[in-house]
Coordinates of C-alpha atoms and ligand atoms in Angstrom, one line a residue:
M1 CA 20.0 16.0 -10.1
S2 CA 18.3 19.4 -9.7
A3 CA 16.6 21.3 -12.6
T4 CA 17.8 24.7 -13.7
M5 CA 15.3 27.6 -13.6
S6 CA 14.9 27.5 -17.4
E7 CA 13.8 23.8 -17.3
L8 CA 11.0 24.5 -14.8
K9 CA 7.6 25.0 -16.2
P10 CA 6.4 28.5 -15.3
Y11 CA 2.8 29.0 -14.2
Q12 CA 0.7 32.2 -13.6
M13 CA -2.4 32.9 -11.4
Y14 CA -5.8 33.4 -13.0
I15 CA -7.3 36.7 -11.8
D16 CA -10.2 38.6 -13.5
G17 CA -9.9 36.5 -16.7
T18 CA -6.2 37.2 -17.2
W19 CA -2.9 35.4 -16.3
A20 CA -0.8 37.1 -13.7
D21 CA 2.5 36.9 -11.8
S22 CA 2.7 37.9 -8.2
E23 CA 2.9 41.7 -7.9
S24 CA 6.1 41.1 -5.8
G25 CA 7.6 38.9 -8.6
K26 CA 8.2 36.2 -6.0
T27 CA 7.9 32.6 -6.9
F28 CA 8.4 29.1 -5.3
E29 CA 9.2 25.7 -6.8
S30 CA 6.8 22.8 -7.0
I31 CA 8.5 19.4 -6.5
N32 CA 7.7 16.1 -8.2
P33 CA 7.3 13.7 -5.2
A34 CA 8.3 10.7 -7.4
T35 CA 11.8 12.1 -8.0
G36 CA 12.2 14.8 -5.2
T37 CA 13.2 17.3 -7.9
P38 CA 11.5 20.7 -8.8
W39 CA 9.5 20.7 -12.0
A40 CA 7.4 23.9 -12.0
I41 CA 7.6 27.5 -10.8
I42 CA 4.6 29.0 -9.1
P43 CA 3.8 32.7 -8.2
E44 CA 3.7 33.5 -4.5
A45 CA 0.6 35.6 -4.1
T46 CA 0.7 38.7 -1.9
G47 CA -2.2 40.1 0.1
N48 CA -2.7 42.6 -2.8
D49 CA -2.9 39.9 -5.4
V50 CA -5.6 38.2 -3.4
D51 CA -7.4 41.4 -2.8
R52 CA -7.4 42.0 -6.6
A53 CA -8.9 38.6 -7.1
V54 CA -11.7 39.1 -4.5
R55 CA -12.6 42.5 -6.0
A56 CA -12.8 40.9 -9.4
A57 CA -15.1 38.2 -8.1
H58 CA -17.2 40.8 -6.4
R59 CA -17.5 42.9 -9.5
A60 CA -18.4 39.8 -11.5
F61 CA -21.1 39.0 -8.9
T62 CA -22.6 42.5 -8.8
E63 CA -22.1 43.8 -12.4
G64 CA -21.6 42.3 -15.8
P65 CA -22.9 39.2 -17.7
W66 CA -22.8 36.7 -14.8
A67 CA -24.9 39.0 -12.5
T68 CA -27.7 39.2 -15.1
M69 CA -27.5 35.7 -16.5
T70 CA -30.5 33.4 -16.0
A71 CA -30.1 30.3 -14.0
T72 CA -30.7 28.3 -17.2
E73 CA -27.9 30.1 -18.9
R74 CA -25.6 29.4 -16.0
G75 CA -26.5 25.8 -16.2
K76 CA -25.5 25.7 -19.9
M77 CA -22.2 27.3 -19.1
L78 CA -21.5 24.6 -16.4
R79 CA -22.5 21.9 -18.9
R80 CA -20.0 23.3 -21.4
L81 CA -17.4 23.4 -18.6
G82 CA -17.9 19.7 -17.9
D83 CA -17.6 18.9 -21.6
V84 CA -14.4 20.9 -22.1
L85 CA -13.0 19.3 -18.9
A86 CA -13.7 15.8 -20.2
E87 CA -11.7 16.7 -23.3
H88 CA -8.7 17.7 -21.2
S89 CA -8.8 14.9 -18.6
E90 CA -5.6 13.3 -19.8
K91 CA -3.6 16.5 -19.4
L92 CA -5.1 17.4 -16.1
G93 CA -4.5 13.9 -14.7
F94 CA -0.9 14.0 -15.9
T95 CA -0.3 17.4 -14.2
E96 CA -1.8 16.2 -11.0
T97 CA 0.3 13.1 -11.0
I98 CA 3.6 15.0 -11.6
D99 CA 2.7 17.5 -8.9
T100 CA 1.3 15.1 -6.2
G101 CA 2.7 11.6 -7.0
K102 CA -0.8 10.1 -7.2
L103 CA -1.1 7.3 -9.7
L104 CA -1.8 8.5 -13.3
K105 CA -4.5 5.9 -13.8
E106 CA -6.4 7.3 -10.8
T107 CA -5.9 11.1 -11.6
R108 CA -6.9 10.5 -15.2
W109 CA -10.0 8.7 -14.2
Q110 CA -10.8 11.3 -11.5
A111 CA -10.3 14.2 -14.0
S112 CA -12.8 12.7 -16.4
Y113 CA -15.3 11.7 -13.6
I114 CA -15.5 15.3 -12.2
A115 CA -17.1 16.3 -15.5
D116 CA -20.1 14.4 -14.1
F117 CA -20.1 16.7 -11.1
F118 CA -20.4 19.8 -13.3
H119 CA -23.1 18.1 -15.5
Y120 CA -25.0 17.3 -12.3
Y121 CA -24.9 20.9 -11.0
A122 CA -25.6 22.2 -14.5
G123 CA -28.9 20.4 -14.3
L124 CA -29.7 21.7 -10.8
A125 CA -28.9 25.4 -11.6
D126 CA -32.5 26.3 -12.6
K127 CA -34.2 23.9 -10.1
V128 CA -33.3 25.9 -7.0
H129 CA -36.3 28.0 -6.0
G130 CA -38.2 29.5 -3.1
D131 CA -41.7 28.9 -1.8
T132 CA -45.0 30.7 -1.5
L133 CA -46.0 30.5 2.2
P134 CA -49.6 29.8 3.4
I135 CA -49.0 32.8 5.8
D136 CA -51.0 33.3 9.0
K137 CA -52.0 36.9 8.2
P138 CA -54.9 38.2 6.1
N139 CA -54.3 40.0 2.8
M140 CA -50.6 39.0 2.7
W141 CA -48.8 37.3 -0.2
T142 CA -45.6 36.0 1.3
M143 CA -42.8 34.2 -0.5
T144 CA -39.2 33.3 -0.4
V145 CA -36.7 33.7 -3.2
R146 CA -33.4 31.8 -3.2
E147 CA -30.4 34.1 -3.8
P148 CA -26.7 33.3 -4.2
L149 CA -24.5 34.5 -1.4
G150 CA -21.8 36.4 -3.3
V151 CA -18.1 35.8 -3.3
V152 CA -17.1 32.2 -2.3
A153 CA -13.5 31.7 -1.0
A154 CA -12.6 28.0 -1.7
V155 CA -9.4 26.8 0.1
V156 CA -8.1 23.3 -0.7
P157 CA -5.2 21.0 0.3
W158 CA -3.0 19.1 -2.2
N159 CA -4.6 15.7 -2.5
S160 CA -7.4 15.0 -5.0
Q161 CA -7.2 18.7 -6.1
L162 CA -9.6 18.6 -9.0
F163 CA -12.2 16.5 -7.2
L164 CA -12.1 18.7 -4.1
V165 CA -12.5 21.8 -6.3
A166 CA -15.4 20.3 -8.3
V167 CA -17.5 19.6 -5.3
K168 CA -17.1 23.2 -4.1
I169 CA -17.4 25.3 -7.3
G170 CA -20.0 23.1 -9.1
P171 CA -22.8 24.0 -6.6
A172 CA -21.3 27.5 -5.9
L173 CA -21.4 28.6 -9.5
A174 CA -24.7 26.8 -10.3
A175 CA -26.3 28.9 -7.6
G176 CA -24.9 32.1 -9.1
N177 CA -22.0 32.9 -6.8
T178 CA -18.5 33.8 -8.0
V179 CA -15.3 32.1 -6.7
V180 CA -11.8 32.8 -5.6
L181 CA -9.9 29.5 -5.2
K182 CA -6.7 29.3 -3.1
A183 CA -4.6 26.3 -4.4
S184 CA -2.3 24.4 -2.1
E185 CA 1.3 25.4 -2.0
H186 CA 2.2 21.7 -2.4
A187 CA 0.3 21.2 -5.7
S188 CA -0.9 24.4 -7.4
A189 CA -0.2 23.4 -11.1
P190 CA -3.3 21.1 -11.6
L191 CA -5.6 24.0 -10.6
L192 CA -3.8 26.5 -12.8
E193 CA -4.3 24.0 -15.7
F194 CA -7.9 23.7 -14.6
A195 CA -8.3 27.5 -14.9
K196 CA -7.4 27.2 -18.6
V197 CA -10.4 24.9 -19.0
F198 CA -12.6 27.7 -17.5
E199 CA -11.1 30.2 -20.0
E200 CA -11.8 27.8 -22.9
A201 CA -15.4 27.3 -21.7
G202 CA -15.9 31.0 -22.0
F203 CA -16.8 32.1 -18.4
P204 CA -16.9 35.9 -18.0
P205 CA -13.9 37.5 -16.3
G206 CA -13.9 37.4 -12.5
V207 CA -16.4 34.5 -12.1
F208 CA -13.6 32.1 -11.3
N209 CA -10.2 33.1 -10.1
V210 CA -7.2 31.0 -8.8
V211 CA -4.6 32.4 -6.4
T212 CA -1.5 30.5 -5.2
G213 CA 1.0 31.0 -2.4
F214 CA 1.0 30.1 1.3
G215 CA -1.5 30.0 4.2
D216 CA -0.2 33.5 5.3
P217 CA -0.7 35.9 3.6
S218 CA -2.6 34.3 0.7
G219 CA -5.1 32.0 2.5
K220 CA -5.4 34.4 5.5
T221 CA -6.1 37.5 3.3
L222 CA -8.7 35.5 1.3
T223 CA -10.7 34.0 4.2
S224 CA -10.7 37.3 6.3
H225 CA -11.5 39.6 3.3
P226 CA -14.6 41.8 3.9
L227 CA -16.0 41.1 0.4
V228 CA -16.1 37.3 1.0
D229 CA -19.5 35.9 1.9
R230 CA -18.8 32.2 2.1
I231 CA -15.8 30.1 2.9
S232 CA -15.6 26.5 1.8
F233 CA -12.5 24.9 3.3
T234 CA -10.9 21.5 3.0
G235 CA -7.8 20.7 4.9
G236 CA -6.6 19.8 8.4
P237 CA -8.2 20.7 11.7
D238 CA -5.4 23.1 12.9
T239 CA -5.8 25.2 9.7
A240 CA -9.6 25.0 10.2
R241 CA -9.2 26.8 13.5
H242 CA -7.4 29.7 11.8
I243 CA -10.2 29.7 9.2
M244 CA -12.8 30.1 11.9
R245 CA -10.9 32.9 13.4
N246 CA -10.5 34.6 10.0
A247 CA -14.2 34.3 9.4
A248 CA -14.8 36.2 12.7
E249 CA -13.5 39.2 10.6
N250 CA -16.0 39.0 7.8
F251 CA -18.8 36.9 9.3
A252 CA -18.6 34.7 6.2
Q253 CA -20.6 31.5 6.3
V254 CA -18.2 28.5 6.7
S255 CA -18.1 24.8 5.8
L256 CA -15.2 22.6 6.8
E257 CA -14.2 19.3 5.3
L258 CA -11.4 18.1 7.6
G259 CA -9.4 15.0 8.2
G260 CA -10.4 11.6 9.6
K261 CA -9.3 8.5 11.4
S262 CA -11.9 6.3 9.9
P263 CA -12.8 2.9 11.3
L264 CA -13.3 -0.2 9.2
L265 CA -15.1 -3.0 11.1
I266 CA -14.9 -6.5 9.9
F267 CA -17.2 -9.0 11.6
D268 CA -16.6 -12.8 11.7
D269 CA -19.6 -13.4 9.4
A270 CA -18.1 -11.2 6.6
D271 CA -17.1 -12.4 3.2
L272 CA -13.4 -12.4 3.9
D273 CA -12.2 -12.1 0.3
S274 CA -14.3 -9.0 -0.1
A275 CA -13.3 -7.7 3.3
S276 CA -9.6 -8.0 2.7
N277 CA -10.0 -6.2 -0.7
G278 CA -11.9 -3.6 1.2
V279 CA -9.0 -3.1 3.6
L280 CA -6.6 -2.6 0.7
L281 CA -9.0 -0.2 -1.0
S282 CA -9.5 1.8 2.1
I283 CA -6.0 2.4 3.2
F284 CA -3.5 1.7 0.4
S285 CA -5.3 3.4 -2.5
A286 CA -3.8 6.8 -3.2
S287 CA -1.0 5.7 -0.8
G288 CA -3.4 6.3 2.1
Q289 CA -3.4 10.0 1.3
S290 CA -7.1 10.3 1.5
C291 CA -9.3 12.0 4.1
V292 CA -11.5 8.9 4.2
A293 CA -8.7 6.4 4.5
G294 CA -9.7 3.5 6.7
S295 CA -6.8 3.9 9.0
R296 CA -8.2 2.1 12.1
L297 CA -9.0 -1.5 11.2
F298 CA -11.1 -3.5 13.8
L299 CA -11.1 -7.2 13.3
H300 CA -13.4 -9.6 15.2
E301 CA -11.3 -11.8 17.4
R302 CA -12.4 -15.0 15.6
V303 CA -11.0 -13.7 12.2
H304 CA -8.2 -11.5 13.5
D305 CA -5.2 -13.7 12.9
Q306 CA -6.4 -15.2 9.6
L307 CA -7.3 -11.8 8.1
L308 CA -4.1 -10.1 9.3
E309 CA -2.0 -12.7 7.6
R310 CA -4.1 -12.4 4.4
I311 CA -3.8 -8.6 4.3
A312 CA -0.1 -8.7 5.1
N313 CA 0.5 -11.2 2.2
R314 CA -1.5 -9.0 -0.2
A315 CA 0.3 -5.8 1.0
A316 CA 3.7 -7.5 0.3
Q317 CA 2.6 -7.9 -3.4
I318 CA 1.6 -4.3 -3.9
R319 CA 3.9 -2.8 -6.7
I320 CA 5.3 0.5 -5.5
G321 CA 6.8 2.8 -8.1
D322 CA 6.6 5.5 -10.7
P323 CA 3.1 7.0 -10.6
L324 CA 3.1 7.5 -14.3
A325 CA 3.7 3.7 -15.0
D326 CA 0.6 1.7 -15.7
D327 CA 1.7 -1.3 -13.6
S328 CA 2.4 0.8 -10.4
Q329 CA -0.2 0.2 -7.7
M330 CA 1.1 2.7 -5.1
G331 CA 3.0 5.9 -5.7
P332 CA 5.0 8.1 -3.3
L333 CA 3.8 10.4 -0.5
A334 CA 3.3 14.0 -1.6
T335 CA 5.7 15.8 0.8
P336 CA 8.9 14.9 2.8
A337 CA 7.3 16.3 5.9
Q338 CA 4.6 13.6 5.7
L339 CA 7.2 10.9 5.2
S340 CA 9.2 11.9 8.3
N341 CA 6.0 12.3 10.4
I342 CA 4.9 8.7 9.4
Q343 CA 8.3 7.3 10.1
D344 CA 8.4 8.9 13.6
T345 CA 4.8 7.8 14.4
V346 CA 5.5 4.1 13.4
A347 CA 8.7 4.1 15.5
D348 CA 6.8 5.6 18.5
A349 CA 4.1 2.9 18.1
T350 CA 6.5 0.0 18.1
A351 CA 8.3 1.5 21.1
N352 CA 4.9 1.6 22.9
G353 CA 3.9 -2.0 22.5
A354 CA 2.6 -2.2 18.9
T355 CA 3.8 -4.9 16.5
L356 CA 4.9 -4.1 13.0
V357 CA 3.2 -6.8 10.8
H358 CA 4.3 -5.5 7.5
G359 CA 6.2 -2.5 6.0
G360 CA 7.5 0.3 8.1
R361 CA 10.3 1.5 5.8
Q362 CA 11.1 3.2 2.5
P363 CA 11.5 0.7 -0.3
D364 CA 14.9 0.2 -1.8
A365 CA 15.8 1.2 -5.3
L366 CA 13.3 4.0 -5.8
G367 CA 15.8 6.9 -5.9
D368 CA 15.0 10.1 -4.1
G369 CA 11.2 9.8 -4.3
W370 CA 9.2 10.0 -1.1
Y371 CA 8.0 6.4 -1.2
Y372 CA 6.9 4.4 1.9
E373 CA 5.8 0.8 2.1
P374 CA 2.2 -0.3 2.8
T375 CA 2.4 -0.7 6.5
I376 CA 0.3 -2.7 9.0
V377 CA 0.7 -2.2 12.7
D378 CA -1.1 -4.5 15.2
C379 CA -1.9 -2.2 18.2
P380 CA -2.5 -3.2 21.8
N381 CA -5.1 -0.4 22.4
Q382 CA -6.3 2.9 21.1
D383 CA -4.3 5.1 23.4
I384 CA -1.1 5.2 21.3
G385 CA -0.5 8.1 18.9
I386 CA -0.7 6.0 15.8
V387 CA -4.3 5.2 16.5
Q388 CA -5.3 8.7 17.6
R389 CA -3.7 10.9 14.9
E390 CA -4.4 11.2 11.2
L391 CA -1.3 10.1 9.4
F392 CA -2.4 10.6 5.8
G393 CA -0.3 7.8 4.5
P394 CA -0.4 4.0 3.8
V395 CA -0.4 2.9 7.5
V396 CA -3.2 1.0 9.1
S397 CA -3.6 0.4 12.9
V398 CA -5.2 -2.9 13.6
L399 CA -7.3 -3.6 16.7
K400 CA -9.4 -6.5 18.0
F401 CA -13.0 -6.6 19.2
N402 CA -15.2 -9.4 20.6
D403 CA -18.8 -8.2 20.0
E404 CA -20.9 -5.7 18.2
Q405 CA -21.1 -3.3 21.2
E406 CA -17.4 -3.3 21.7
A407 CA -16.8 -2.7 18.0
I408 CA -19.2 0.4 18.0
R409 CA -17.6 1.7 21.2
L410 CA -14.1 1.5 19.8
A411 CA -15.0 2.9 16.4
N412 CA -16.7 5.9 18.0
D413 CA -13.8 6.5 20.4
T414 CA -12.2 9.2 18.3
R415 CA -12.2 13.0 17.8
F416 CA -13.0 12.5 14.1
G417 CA -16.1 11.3 12.3
L418 CA -15.7 11.5 8.6
A419 CA -16.3 7.9 7.2
A420 CA -16.6 4.3 8.4
G421 CA -16.8 0.9 6.8
V422 CA -18.7 -2.3 8.0
F423 CA -18.2 -5.7 6.5
T424 CA -20.8 -8.3 7.5
R425 CA -23.4 -10.6 5.8
D426 CA -26.0 -9.9 8.5
V427 CA -28.3 -7.1 7.3
G428 CA -29.7 -6.4 10.7
K429 CA -26.3 -6.0 12.2
A430 CA -25.2 -3.8 9.3
L431 CA -28.1 -1.5 9.9
R432 CA -27.7 -1.4 13.8
V433 CA -24.0 -0.6 13.5
T434 CA -24.5 2.0 10.7
K435 CA -27.1 3.8 12.9
A436 CA -24.7 3.8 15.9
L437 CA -21.6 5.0 14.1
R438 CA -20.9 8.7 14.5
S439 CA -19.6 9.5 11.1
G440 CA -20.9 11.4 8.0
I441 CA -20.5 8.4 5.6
V442 CA -20.9 4.7 6.3
W443 CA -20.0 2.2 3.6
V444 CA -21.4 -1.4 4.1
N445 CA -19.6 -4.2 2.3
T446 CA -17.8 -1.6 0.2
Y447 CA -15.5 1.5 0.7
R448 CA -14.5 4.8 -0.9
M449 CA -17.6 5.2 -3.1
V450 CA -18.4 8.9 -4.1
S451 CA -20.9 10.4 -6.4
P452 CA -22.2 13.9 -7.4
L453 CA -25.5 12.7 -5.9
A454 CA -24.3 11.6 -2.5
P455 CA -23.6 14.2 0.3
F456 CA -20.1 14.1 1.8
G457 CA -18.9 15.5 5.1
G458 CA -18.1 14.8 8.7
Y459 CA -19.0 14.9 12.4
N460 CA -16.9 16.5 15.2
E461 CA -13.3 17.3 14.2
S462 CA -14.0 16.1 10.7
G463 CA -15.9 19.3 10.2
F464 CA -19.4 20.5 9.3
G465 CA -21.4 21.1 6.2
R466 CA -21.9 18.7 3.3
E467 CA -20.6 18.7 -0.2
S468 CA -22.2 17.0 -3.3
G469 CA -25.9 16.2 -3.6
M470 CA -28.9 18.5 -3.6
D471 CA -28.2 20.0 -0.2
A472 CA -24.9 21.5 -1.3
I473 CA -26.5 23.9 -3.8
Y474 CA -28.9 25.2 -1.1
D475 CA -25.8 25.8 1.1
Y476 CA -24.6 28.3 -1.5
T477 CA -27.9 30.3 -1.4
R478 CA -30.0 32.1 1.3
P479 CA -33.7 32.8 1.3
K480 CA -35.0 36.3 1.0
T481 CA -38.5 36.7 2.4
V482 CA -40.9 39.0 0.5
W483 CA -44.2 40.3 2.1
I484 CA -46.7 41.8 -0.3
N485 CA -49.8 43.5 1.1
T486 CA -52.7 42.6 -1.3
S487 CA -55.4 44.6 0.6
P488 CA -57.1 47.5 -1.4
D489 CA -57.3 49.5 1.9
P490 CA -54.5 51.7 3.3
I491 CA -52.6 50.1 6.1
A492 CA -53.8 51.3 9.5
D493 CA -52.0 54.1 11.4
P494 CA -50.1 52.2 14.1
F495 CA -50.6 55.0 16.7
V496 CA -54.4 55.2 16.4
M497 CA -56.3 52.6 18.4
Q498 CA -58.9 50.8 16.3
Ligands
LIG501 P1 -3.7 22.2 5.4 O1 -4.8 22.4 6.4 O2 -2.3 22.4 5.9 O3 -3.8 23.2 4.2 C1 -5.0 23.4 3.4 C2 -5.1 24.7 2.7 O4 -5.2 25.7 3.7 C3 -3.8 25.1 1.9 O5 -4.2 25.7 0.7 C4 -3.1 26.1 2.8 O6 -2.3 27.0 2.1 C5 -4.3 26.8 3.4 N1 -4.0 27.5 4.7 C6 -3.0 27.3 5.6 N2 -3.0 28.2 6.6 C7 -4.0 29.0 6.3 C8 -4.6 30.1 7.0 N3 -4.1 30.6 8.2 N4 -5.7 30.8 6.5 C9 -6.2 30.3 5.3 N5 -5.7 29.3 4.6 C10 -4.7 28.6 5.1 O7 -4.0 20.8 4.8 P2 -2.9 19.8 4.0 O8 -1.9 19.3 4.9 O9 -2.5 20.5 2.7 O10 -3.9 18.7 3.6 C11 -4.2 17.5 4.4 C12 -5.5 17.7 5.2 O11 -6.6 17.9 4.4 C13 -5.7 16.4 6.0 O12 -6.1 16.6 7.3 C14 -6.9 15.8 5.2 O13 -7.6 14.8 5.9 C15 -7.6 16.9 4.8 N6 -8.6 16.6 3.7 C16 -9.9 16.5 4.0 C17 -10.8 16.2 3.0 C18 -12.3 16.1 3.2 O14 -13.0 16.2 2.2 N7 -12.8 15.9 4.4 C19 -10.3 15.9 1.7 C20 -9.0 15.9 1.5 C21 -8.1 16.3 2.5

């Protein structure tokens, strides 16, 4: 059943403190992945719309109340933003669930937890400062001042929308920058709802803007715009290459949070109850649509068969269904393109010697939603596509190892390096393996932990730069060096020999 235009919820972009349609009047539909039907109508931004948003952000950075506000006042505004956000977490979570298919219990929790990120950066706003340098010259007072960069272009994908935005704009705004956010074409509505929270929190016009639309022209115009000083991108490596080329136009500083093919290593001395829960948490939470999904599972040969059976039995009990229902444990995939990519890759794996241990199909009786079963594939080696490529779905490739060195070698044999998990009771082994793993995050006897205090980011094709934590706020500033001559004497004529 398809909805008529009048049944679709209309959204507008948020530019310069006002709500706006695309100047072209063009729109596109947003689809509810649980039903496969359109539910909202989103403006399709043109290059001019994006230009208007960047100019508004630039004006807000150089003129007006934001430009002259003290860091302490900025901190207070961010604290208020966190408070207002917490009041609206139910509605924000609901919108994200309708737009992305992610479970309501998770989106609701995430929407309230991101208030903590804004509170954290609210506290840091007036704690970023420069230094006085013990300089190696007489009669010189030399210091650095930390300045914001200017206009930040934040570009995000469709999963964990509110979370991905909080880790970018929390530190960017706390440091005194202004922001133009490009929402994903697959899930724009949660961020347009989020802009209403900004409005309610009373931020001056232009400090935070949300544009919608597609990679080209919307994302491309934004990331190559001459008035953009910093690009903070989260998405896939192919798009990241475009972003780097776009940044060659404006020399904006760039940080990239990209995908992953994260290894989860389970040693034979691990607590196997905990480890099998860790597997479920790492790959089937959020239907595997997580950049840190533990999609390569390495089992010590002594526990391989036993654990595989346990995990398959648990996977068979996962309740797949309506993401709004409290008893659902796994929702649908967010786009039909993902579904067909996953189906093709699993078929390719079994044709190339892998064994399907569980799943591998769309569940019956769930209508036209883009659901896919939790899927476990036992793989003969790492050379097949399913082990190499990020799938962004509930599919885990299982491989066997026989000792610590082999586990490390196999885990590091990837182009990515975002996250990794290690399950063992041996502290020495945990520390040796953690040190050897080439990834930005290592979880030992746990998985998927995040916090406003803990830096987050990758190695290699998983990107560069870190979000969250103290470092992130410095990343949105640069030092200005000030030299002051304190000598009472005139400076010497440089062309007269002393
Ligand atoms: P994507 O790279 O296709 O799109 C991301 C954003 O980039 C979208 O808003 C899109 O419109 C925009 N875009 C596309 N072309 C552009 C261009 N030429 N110039 C500027 N912007 C452009 O990503 P996706 O498929 O929506 O999301 C999935 C990817 O995101 C996965 O690879 C996943 O691992 C990654 N991801 C990473 C993290 C992390 O923190 N490391 C978190 C979540 C998702």
